[in-house]
CSV table of C-alpha atoms in Angstrom, one decimal:
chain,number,residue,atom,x,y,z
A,1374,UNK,CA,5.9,-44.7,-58.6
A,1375,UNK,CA,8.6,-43.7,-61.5
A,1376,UNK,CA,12.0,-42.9,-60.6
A,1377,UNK,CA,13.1,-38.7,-60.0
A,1378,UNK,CA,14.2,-37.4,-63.3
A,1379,UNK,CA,17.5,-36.9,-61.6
A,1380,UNK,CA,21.2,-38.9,-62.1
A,1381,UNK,CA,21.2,-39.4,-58.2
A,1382,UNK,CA,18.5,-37.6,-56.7
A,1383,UNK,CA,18.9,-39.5,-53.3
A,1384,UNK,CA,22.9,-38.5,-53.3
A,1385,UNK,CA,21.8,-35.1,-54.2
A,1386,UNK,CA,19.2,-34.2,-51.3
A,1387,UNK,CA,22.4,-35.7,-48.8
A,1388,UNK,CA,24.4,-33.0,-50.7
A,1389,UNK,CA,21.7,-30.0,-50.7
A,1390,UNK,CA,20.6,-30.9,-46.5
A,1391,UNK,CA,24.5,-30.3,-45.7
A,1392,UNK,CA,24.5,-27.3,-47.6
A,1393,UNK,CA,21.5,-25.5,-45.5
A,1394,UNK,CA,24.6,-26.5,-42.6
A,1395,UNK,CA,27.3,-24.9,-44.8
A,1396,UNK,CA,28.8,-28.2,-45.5
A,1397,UNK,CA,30.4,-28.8,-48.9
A,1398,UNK,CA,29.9,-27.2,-52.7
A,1399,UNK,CA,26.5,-27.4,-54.3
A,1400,UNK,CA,25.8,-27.3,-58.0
A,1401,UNK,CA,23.3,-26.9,-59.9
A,1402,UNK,CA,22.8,-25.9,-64.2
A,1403,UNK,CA,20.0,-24.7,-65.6
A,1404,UNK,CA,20.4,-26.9,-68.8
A,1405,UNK,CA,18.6,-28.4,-71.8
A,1406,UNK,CA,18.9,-32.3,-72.0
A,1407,UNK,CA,19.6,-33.7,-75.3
A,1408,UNK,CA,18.1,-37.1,-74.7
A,1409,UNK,CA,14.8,-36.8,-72.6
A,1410,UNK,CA,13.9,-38.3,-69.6
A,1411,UNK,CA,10.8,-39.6,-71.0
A,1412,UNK,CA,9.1,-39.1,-74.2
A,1413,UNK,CA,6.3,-37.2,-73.6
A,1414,UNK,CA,3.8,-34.9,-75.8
A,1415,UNK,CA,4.3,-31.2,-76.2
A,1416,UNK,CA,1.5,-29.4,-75.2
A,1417,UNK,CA,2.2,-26.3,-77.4
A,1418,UNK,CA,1.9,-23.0,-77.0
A,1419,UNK,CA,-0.8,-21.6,-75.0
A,1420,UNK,CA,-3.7,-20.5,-76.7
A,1421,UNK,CA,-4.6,-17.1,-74.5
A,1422,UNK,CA,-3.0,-15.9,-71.5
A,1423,UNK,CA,-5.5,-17.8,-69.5
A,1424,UNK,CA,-4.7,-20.8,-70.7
A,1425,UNK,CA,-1.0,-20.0,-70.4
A,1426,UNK,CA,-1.8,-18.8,-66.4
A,1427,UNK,CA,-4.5,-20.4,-64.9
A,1428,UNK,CA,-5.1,-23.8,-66.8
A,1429,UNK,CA,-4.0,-26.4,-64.7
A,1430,UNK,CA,-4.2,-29.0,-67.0
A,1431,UNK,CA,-2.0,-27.1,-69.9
A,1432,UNK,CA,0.5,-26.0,-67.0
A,1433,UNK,CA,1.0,-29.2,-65.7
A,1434,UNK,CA,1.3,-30.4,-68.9
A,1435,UNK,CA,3.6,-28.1,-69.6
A,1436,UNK,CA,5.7,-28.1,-67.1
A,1437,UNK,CA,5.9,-32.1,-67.4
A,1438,UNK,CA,7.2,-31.8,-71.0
A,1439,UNK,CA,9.8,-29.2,-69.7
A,1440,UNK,CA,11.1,-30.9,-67.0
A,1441,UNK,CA,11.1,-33.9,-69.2
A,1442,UNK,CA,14.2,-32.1,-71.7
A,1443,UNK,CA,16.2,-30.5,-68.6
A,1444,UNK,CA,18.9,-31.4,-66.9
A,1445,UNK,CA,18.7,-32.8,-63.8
A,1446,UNK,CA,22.7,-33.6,-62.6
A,1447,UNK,CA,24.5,-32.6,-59.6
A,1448,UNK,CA,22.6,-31.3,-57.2
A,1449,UNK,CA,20.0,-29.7,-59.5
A,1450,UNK,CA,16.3,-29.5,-58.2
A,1451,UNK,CA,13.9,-31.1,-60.8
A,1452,UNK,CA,11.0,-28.2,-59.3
A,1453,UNK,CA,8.0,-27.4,-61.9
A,1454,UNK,CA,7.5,-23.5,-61.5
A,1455,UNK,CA,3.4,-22.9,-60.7
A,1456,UNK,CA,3.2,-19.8,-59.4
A,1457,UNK,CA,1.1,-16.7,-60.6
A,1458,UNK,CA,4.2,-14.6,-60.9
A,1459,UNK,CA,6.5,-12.8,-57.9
A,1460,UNK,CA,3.8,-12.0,-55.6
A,1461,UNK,CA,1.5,-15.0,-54.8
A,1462,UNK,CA,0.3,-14.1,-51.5
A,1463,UNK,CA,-0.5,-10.7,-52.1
A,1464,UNK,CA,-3.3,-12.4,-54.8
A,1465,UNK,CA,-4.6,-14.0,-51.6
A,1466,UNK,CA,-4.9,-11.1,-49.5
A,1467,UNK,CA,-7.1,-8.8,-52.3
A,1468,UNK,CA,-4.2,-7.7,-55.2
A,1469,UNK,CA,-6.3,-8.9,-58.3
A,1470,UNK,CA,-3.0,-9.8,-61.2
A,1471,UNK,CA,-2.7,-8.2,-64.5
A,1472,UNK,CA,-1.6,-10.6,-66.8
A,1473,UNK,CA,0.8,-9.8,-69.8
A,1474,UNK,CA,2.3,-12.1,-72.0
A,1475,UNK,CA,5.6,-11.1,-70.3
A,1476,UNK,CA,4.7,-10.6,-66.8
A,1477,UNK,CA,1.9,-10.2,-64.3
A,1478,UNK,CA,0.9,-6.7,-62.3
A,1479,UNK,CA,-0.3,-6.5,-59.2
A,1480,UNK,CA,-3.4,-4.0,-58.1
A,1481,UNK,CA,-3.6,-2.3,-54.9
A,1482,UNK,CA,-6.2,-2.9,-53.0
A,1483,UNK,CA,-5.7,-0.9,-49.8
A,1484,UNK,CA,-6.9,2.3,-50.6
A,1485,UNK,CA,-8.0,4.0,-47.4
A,1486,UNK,CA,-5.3,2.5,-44.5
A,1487,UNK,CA,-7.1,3.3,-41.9
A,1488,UNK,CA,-10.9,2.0,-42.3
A,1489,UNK,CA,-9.1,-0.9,-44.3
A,1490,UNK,CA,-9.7,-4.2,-41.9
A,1491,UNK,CA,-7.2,-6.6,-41.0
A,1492,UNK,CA,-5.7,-8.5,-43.5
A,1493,UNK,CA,-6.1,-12.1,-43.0
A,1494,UNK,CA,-5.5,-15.9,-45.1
A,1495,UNK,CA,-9.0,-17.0,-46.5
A,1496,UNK,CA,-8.6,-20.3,-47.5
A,1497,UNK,CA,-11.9,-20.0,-49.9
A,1498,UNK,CA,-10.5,-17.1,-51.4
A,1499,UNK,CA,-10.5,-17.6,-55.3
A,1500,UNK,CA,-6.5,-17.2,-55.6
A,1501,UNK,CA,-5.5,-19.4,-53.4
A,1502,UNK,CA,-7.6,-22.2,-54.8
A,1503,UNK,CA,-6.2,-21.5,-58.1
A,1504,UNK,CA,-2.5,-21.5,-56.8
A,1505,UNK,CA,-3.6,-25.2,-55.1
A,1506,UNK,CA,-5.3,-26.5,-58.0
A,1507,UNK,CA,-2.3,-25.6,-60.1
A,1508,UNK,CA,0.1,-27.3,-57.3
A,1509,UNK,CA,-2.0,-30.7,-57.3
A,1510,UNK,CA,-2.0,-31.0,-61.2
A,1511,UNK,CA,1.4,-30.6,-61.0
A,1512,UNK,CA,1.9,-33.2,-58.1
A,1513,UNK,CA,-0.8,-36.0,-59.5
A,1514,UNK,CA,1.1,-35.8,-63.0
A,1515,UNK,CA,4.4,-35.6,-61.7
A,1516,UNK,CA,4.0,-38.7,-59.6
A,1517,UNK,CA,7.1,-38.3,-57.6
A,1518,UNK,CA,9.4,-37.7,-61.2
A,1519,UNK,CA,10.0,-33.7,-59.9
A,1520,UNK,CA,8.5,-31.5,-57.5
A,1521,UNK,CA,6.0,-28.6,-57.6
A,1522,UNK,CA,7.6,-26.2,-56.2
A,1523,UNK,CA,6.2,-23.6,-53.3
A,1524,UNK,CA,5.1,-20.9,-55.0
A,1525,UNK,CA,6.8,-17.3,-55.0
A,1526,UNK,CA,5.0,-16.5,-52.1
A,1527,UNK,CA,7.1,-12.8,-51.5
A,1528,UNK,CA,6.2,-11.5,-47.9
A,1529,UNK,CA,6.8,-8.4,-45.6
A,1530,UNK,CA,7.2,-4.9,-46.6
A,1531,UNK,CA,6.9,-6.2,-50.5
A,1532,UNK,CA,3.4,-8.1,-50.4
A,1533,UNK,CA,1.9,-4.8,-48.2
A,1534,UNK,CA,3.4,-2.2,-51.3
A,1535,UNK,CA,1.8,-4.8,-53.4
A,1536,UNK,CA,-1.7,-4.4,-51.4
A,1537,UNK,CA,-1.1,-0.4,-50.5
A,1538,UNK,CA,0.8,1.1,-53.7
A,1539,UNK,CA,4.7,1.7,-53.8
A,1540,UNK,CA,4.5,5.4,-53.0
A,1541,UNK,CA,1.8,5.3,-50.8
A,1542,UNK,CA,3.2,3.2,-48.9
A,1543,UNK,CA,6.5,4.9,-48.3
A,1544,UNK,CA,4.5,8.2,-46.9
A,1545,UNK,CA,2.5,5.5,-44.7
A,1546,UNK,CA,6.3,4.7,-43.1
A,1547,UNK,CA,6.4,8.5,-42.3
A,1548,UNK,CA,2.9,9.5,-41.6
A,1549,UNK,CA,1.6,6.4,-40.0
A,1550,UNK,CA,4.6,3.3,-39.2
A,1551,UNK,CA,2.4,2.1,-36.0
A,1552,UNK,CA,0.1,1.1,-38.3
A,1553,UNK,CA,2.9,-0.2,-40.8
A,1554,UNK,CA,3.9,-2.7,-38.4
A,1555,UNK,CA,0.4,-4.0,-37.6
A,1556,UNK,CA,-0.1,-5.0,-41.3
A,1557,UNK,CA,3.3,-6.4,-41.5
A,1558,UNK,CA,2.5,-8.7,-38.6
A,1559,UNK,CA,-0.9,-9.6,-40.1
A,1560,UNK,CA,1.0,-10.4,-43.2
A,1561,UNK,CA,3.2,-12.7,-41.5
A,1562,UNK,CA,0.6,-14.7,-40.3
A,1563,UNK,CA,-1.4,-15.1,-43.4
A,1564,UNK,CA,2.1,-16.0,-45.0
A,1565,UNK,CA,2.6,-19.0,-42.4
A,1566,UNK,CA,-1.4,-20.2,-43.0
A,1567,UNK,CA,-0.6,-20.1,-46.7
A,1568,UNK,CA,2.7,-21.3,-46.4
A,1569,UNK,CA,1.4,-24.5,-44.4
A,1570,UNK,CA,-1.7,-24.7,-46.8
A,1571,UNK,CA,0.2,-25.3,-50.2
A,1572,UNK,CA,2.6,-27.5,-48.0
A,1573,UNK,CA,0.7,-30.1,-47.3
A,1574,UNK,CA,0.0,-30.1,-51.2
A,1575,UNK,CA,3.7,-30.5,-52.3
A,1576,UNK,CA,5.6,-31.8,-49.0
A,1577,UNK,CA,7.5,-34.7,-50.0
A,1578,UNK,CA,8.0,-38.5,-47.6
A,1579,UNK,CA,10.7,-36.7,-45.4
A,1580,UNK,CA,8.6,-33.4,-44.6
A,1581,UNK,CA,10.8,-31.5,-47.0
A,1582,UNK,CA,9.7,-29.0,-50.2
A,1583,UNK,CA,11.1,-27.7,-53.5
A,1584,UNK,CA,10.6,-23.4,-53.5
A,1585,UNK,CA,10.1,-22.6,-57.6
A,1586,UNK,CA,12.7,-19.2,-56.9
A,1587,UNK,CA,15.9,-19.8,-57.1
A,1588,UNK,CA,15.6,-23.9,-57.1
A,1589,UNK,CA,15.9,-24.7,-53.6
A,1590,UNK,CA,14.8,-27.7,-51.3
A,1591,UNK,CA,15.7,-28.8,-47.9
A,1592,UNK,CA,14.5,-31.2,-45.7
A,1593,UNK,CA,11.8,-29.5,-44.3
A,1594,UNK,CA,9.9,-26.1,-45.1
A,1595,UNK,CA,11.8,-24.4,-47.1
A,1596,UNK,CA,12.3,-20.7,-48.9
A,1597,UNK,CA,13.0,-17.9,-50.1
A,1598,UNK,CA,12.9,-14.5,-48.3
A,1599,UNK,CA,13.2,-11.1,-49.5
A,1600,UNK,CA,12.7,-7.1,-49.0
A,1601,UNK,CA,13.5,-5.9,-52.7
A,1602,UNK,CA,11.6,-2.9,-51.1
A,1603,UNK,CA,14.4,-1.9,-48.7
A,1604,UNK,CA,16.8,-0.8,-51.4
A,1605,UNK,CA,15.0,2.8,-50.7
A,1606,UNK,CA,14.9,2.7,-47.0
A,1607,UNK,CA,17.8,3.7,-44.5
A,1608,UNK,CA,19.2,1.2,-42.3
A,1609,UNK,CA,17.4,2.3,-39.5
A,1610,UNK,CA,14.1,1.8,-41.2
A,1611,UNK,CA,14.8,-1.6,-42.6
A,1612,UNK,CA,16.2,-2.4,-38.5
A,1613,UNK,CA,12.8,-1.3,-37.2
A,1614,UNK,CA,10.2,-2.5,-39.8
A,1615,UNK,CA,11.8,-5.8,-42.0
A,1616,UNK,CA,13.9,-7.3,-40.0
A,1617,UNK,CA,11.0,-8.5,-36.8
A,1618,UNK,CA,8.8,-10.1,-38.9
A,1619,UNK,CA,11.6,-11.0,-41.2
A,1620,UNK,CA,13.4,-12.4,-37.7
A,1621,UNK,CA,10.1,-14.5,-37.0
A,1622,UNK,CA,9.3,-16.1,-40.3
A,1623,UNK,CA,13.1,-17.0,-40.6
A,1624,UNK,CA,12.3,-19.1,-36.9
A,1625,UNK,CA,9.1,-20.1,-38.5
A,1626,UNK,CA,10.8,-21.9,-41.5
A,1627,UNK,CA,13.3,-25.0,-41.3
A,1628,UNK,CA,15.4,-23.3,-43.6
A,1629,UNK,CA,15.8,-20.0,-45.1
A,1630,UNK,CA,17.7,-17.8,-48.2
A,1631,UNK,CA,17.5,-14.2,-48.4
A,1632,UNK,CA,17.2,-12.8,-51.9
A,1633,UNK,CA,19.4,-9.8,-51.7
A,1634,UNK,CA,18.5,-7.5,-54.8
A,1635,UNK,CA,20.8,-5.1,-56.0
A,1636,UNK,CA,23.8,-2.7,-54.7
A,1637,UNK,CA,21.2,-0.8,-53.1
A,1638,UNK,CA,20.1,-3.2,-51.0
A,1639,UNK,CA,23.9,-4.4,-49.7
A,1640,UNK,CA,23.7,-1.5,-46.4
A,1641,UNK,CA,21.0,-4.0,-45.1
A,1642,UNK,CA,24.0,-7.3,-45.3
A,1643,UNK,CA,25.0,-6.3,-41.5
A,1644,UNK,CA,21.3,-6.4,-40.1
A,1645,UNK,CA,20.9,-9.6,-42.6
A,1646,UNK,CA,23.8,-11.7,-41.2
A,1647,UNK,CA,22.5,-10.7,-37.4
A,1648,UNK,CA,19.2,-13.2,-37.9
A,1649,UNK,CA,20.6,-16.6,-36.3
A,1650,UNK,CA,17.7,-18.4,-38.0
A,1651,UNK,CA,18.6,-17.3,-41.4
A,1652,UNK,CA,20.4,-19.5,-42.5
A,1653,UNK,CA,21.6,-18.5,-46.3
A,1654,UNK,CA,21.9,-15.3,-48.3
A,1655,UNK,CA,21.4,-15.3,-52.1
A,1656,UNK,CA,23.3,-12.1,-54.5
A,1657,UNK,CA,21.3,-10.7,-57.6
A,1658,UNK,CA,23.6,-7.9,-58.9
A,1659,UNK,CA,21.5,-5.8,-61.1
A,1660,UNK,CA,22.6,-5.8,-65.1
A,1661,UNK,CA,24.7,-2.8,-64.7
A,1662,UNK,CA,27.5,-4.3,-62.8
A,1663,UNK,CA,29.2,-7.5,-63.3
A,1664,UNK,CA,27.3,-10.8,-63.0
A,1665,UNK,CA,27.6,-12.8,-59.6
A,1666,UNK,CA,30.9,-15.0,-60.6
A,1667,UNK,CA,32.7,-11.5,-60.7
A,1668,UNK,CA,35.8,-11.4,-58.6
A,1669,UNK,CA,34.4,-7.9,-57.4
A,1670,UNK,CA,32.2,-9.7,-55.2
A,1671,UNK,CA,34.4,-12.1,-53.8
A,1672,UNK,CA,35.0,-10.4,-50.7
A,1673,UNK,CA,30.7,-10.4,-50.3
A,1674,UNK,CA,30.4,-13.9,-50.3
A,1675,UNK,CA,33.6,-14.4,-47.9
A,1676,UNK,CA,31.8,-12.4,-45.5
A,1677,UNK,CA,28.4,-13.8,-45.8
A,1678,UNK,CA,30.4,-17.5,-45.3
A,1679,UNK,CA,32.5,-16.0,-42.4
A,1680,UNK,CA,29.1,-14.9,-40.7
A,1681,UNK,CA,28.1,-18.4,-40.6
A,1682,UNK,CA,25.5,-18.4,-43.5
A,1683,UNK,CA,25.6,-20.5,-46.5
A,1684,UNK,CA,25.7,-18.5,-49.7
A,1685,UNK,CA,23.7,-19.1,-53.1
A,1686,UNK,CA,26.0,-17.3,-56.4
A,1687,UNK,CA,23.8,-16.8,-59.0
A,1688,UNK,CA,24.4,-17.2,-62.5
A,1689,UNK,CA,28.6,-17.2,-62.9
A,1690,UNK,CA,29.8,-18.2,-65.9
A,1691,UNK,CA,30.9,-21.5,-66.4
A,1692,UNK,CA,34.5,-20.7,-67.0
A,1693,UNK,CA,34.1,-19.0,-63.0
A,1694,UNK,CA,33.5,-21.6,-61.3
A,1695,UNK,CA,37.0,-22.7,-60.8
A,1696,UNK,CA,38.6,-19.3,-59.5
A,1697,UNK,CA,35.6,-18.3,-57.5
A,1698,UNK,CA,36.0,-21.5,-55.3
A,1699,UNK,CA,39.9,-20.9,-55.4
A,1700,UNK,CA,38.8,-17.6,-53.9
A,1701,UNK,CA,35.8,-18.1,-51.5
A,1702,UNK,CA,36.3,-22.1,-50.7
A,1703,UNK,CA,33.7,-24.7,-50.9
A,1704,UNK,CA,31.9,-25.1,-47.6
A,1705,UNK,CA,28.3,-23.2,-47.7
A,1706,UNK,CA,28.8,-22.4,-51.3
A,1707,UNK,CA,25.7,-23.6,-54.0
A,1708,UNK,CA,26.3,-22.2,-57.0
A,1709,UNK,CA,23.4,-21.7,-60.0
A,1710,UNK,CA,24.7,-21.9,-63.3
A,1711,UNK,CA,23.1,-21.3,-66.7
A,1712,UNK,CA,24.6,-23.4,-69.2
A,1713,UNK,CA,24.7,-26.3,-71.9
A,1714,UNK,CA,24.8,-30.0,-71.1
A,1715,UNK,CA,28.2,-30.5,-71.9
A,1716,UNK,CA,29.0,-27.4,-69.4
A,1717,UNK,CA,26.6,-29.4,-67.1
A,1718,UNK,CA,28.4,-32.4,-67.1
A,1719,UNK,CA,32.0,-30.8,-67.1
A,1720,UNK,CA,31.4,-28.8,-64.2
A,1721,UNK,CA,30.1,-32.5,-62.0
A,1722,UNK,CA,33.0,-34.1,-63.2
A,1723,UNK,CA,35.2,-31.0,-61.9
A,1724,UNK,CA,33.1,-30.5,-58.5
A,1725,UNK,CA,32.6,-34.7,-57.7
């Protein structure tokens, strides 16, 4: 089998695992590699947007020639991206996608809630078999050089506003939350059949997995969790409806990051940080307030740390790195830069 496309891959995973323990300073840059790892063809551009979405071969292929010309240093996860845009499941569970050249839309499919049956994981259902037939391209040509990464699954409150329709699903949380909860505890389920369904796909020798969102991988199974919906609900609604099955998939998984989205979403950090099995929070500020290596948010990530959680800071600049650390320290901290090489290779030299 061909080596990882990675300087040190097996030093990195040592790095990444003690991380998910809030141990030490992760990095990782998003950078183009002057020198390949491998000369390999280019593909080219798709020829439709089925081609571009659902061809496995062309994705693969494309994905290997990507990965091929990027930067894999530090503690960078070489992961191939296959899913069919934020909102995999929901594709699974009856929201037919809308593909655009520059994103994909999501149907509702629930539109009577009450004579609707339960929502349940078909693993003959056409979507999923795409989403596993794009995974085992990916796997068979990557050969052990990256990882496919587990696909942006999304879960909770946001795959059943996928399914019901954003608006009609906030009247459902006045007019009918028993029945809210129902579906979010069938969603969970069919999120833990899928999940272990595209595992056994990708899962490398030591049970681990790459998750495409925000590069992660950990020794076991491994994502990202989120509630982008919650920036319109009150604290007492995210308690009562997000965080129990939020609370049970975190125990399900072996390790877990929130994606917290936005300012609006921060009122939900207290309920966040009481989860014991969540075991790392990721900040997306939204473009109109400063990016993530901001001193403003200093104080966020000290109390996320102090809590016990590991943190993920997305996208700082490169000349941040050094004061944030100065500022927040460098147990539990990854950080996920966007950068050149030669920022790349500055920042490993700085970091060890």
């Amino acid at each position: 089998m061909p080596d990882t496309w990675h300087k040190d891959w097996t030093g990195a995973k040592r790095r990444l695992a003690d991380w998910w323990n809030r141990k030490g300073v992760c990095l990782q840059v998003l950078a183009a590699k002057a020198e390949p790892w491998e000369l390999v063809p280019d593909p080219g551009e798709p020829r439709s947007l089925e081609q571009a979405y659902l061809d496995a071969e062309y994705r693969s292929a494309r994905e290997h020639w990507f990965r091929s010309r990027t930067w894999h240093g530090a503690q960078t996860v070489p992961v191939a991206n296959l899913d069919l845009g934020p909102g995999s499941l929901g594709t699974m569970l009856g929201s037919e996608p809308e593909f655009t050249p520059e994103t994909v839309w999501y149907r509702p499919c629930i539109a009577d809630p009450d004579s609707y049956p339960p929502i349940r994981f078909d693993p003959n259902q056409r979507w999923f078999l795409k989403h596993r037939e794009l995974l085992q391209a990916t796997v068979d040509r990557a050969q052990g050089r990256y990882y496919a990464g587990m696909p942006d699954l999304i879960e909770n409150i946001d795959t059943l506003a996928q399914l019901r329709g954003n608006e009609e699903l906030m009247m459902d949380l006045i007019e009918r939350p028993e029945w809210v909860e129902r579906r979010l505890w069938e969603i969970n389920e069919a999120y833990f059949q899928a999940f272990d369904a595209l595992y056994e796909v990708i899962r490398d020798e030591e049970g681990g997995n790459a998750f495409c969102a925000f590069c992660l991988w950990g020794p076991g199974k491994t994502a990202k969790v989120q509630c982008d919906e919650s920036a319109m609900f009150s604290e007492a609604m995210f308690r009562r409806f997000v965080v129990p099955p939020l609370r049970a998939q975190c125990e399900w998984l072996d390790y877990s990051m929130f994606h917290l989205d936005g300012t609006h979403c921060m009122k939900h950090l207290d309920a966040l940080l009481e989860i014991e099995a969540l075991d790392a929070i990721e900040w997306t500020p939204e473009p109109t307030v400063p990016g993530g290596g901001d001193p403003c948010w200093y104080d966020l990530y000290r109390r996320i740390l102090s809590a016990g959680k590991s943190v993920q800071v997305l996208a700082p600049k490169p000349e941040e790195v050094g004061p944030l650390l100065d500022a927040i320290g460098t147990d539990g901290v990854m950080l996920l830069v966007w950068g050149t090489e030669e920022d790349a290779e500055r920042l490993e030299r700085l970091l060890g």
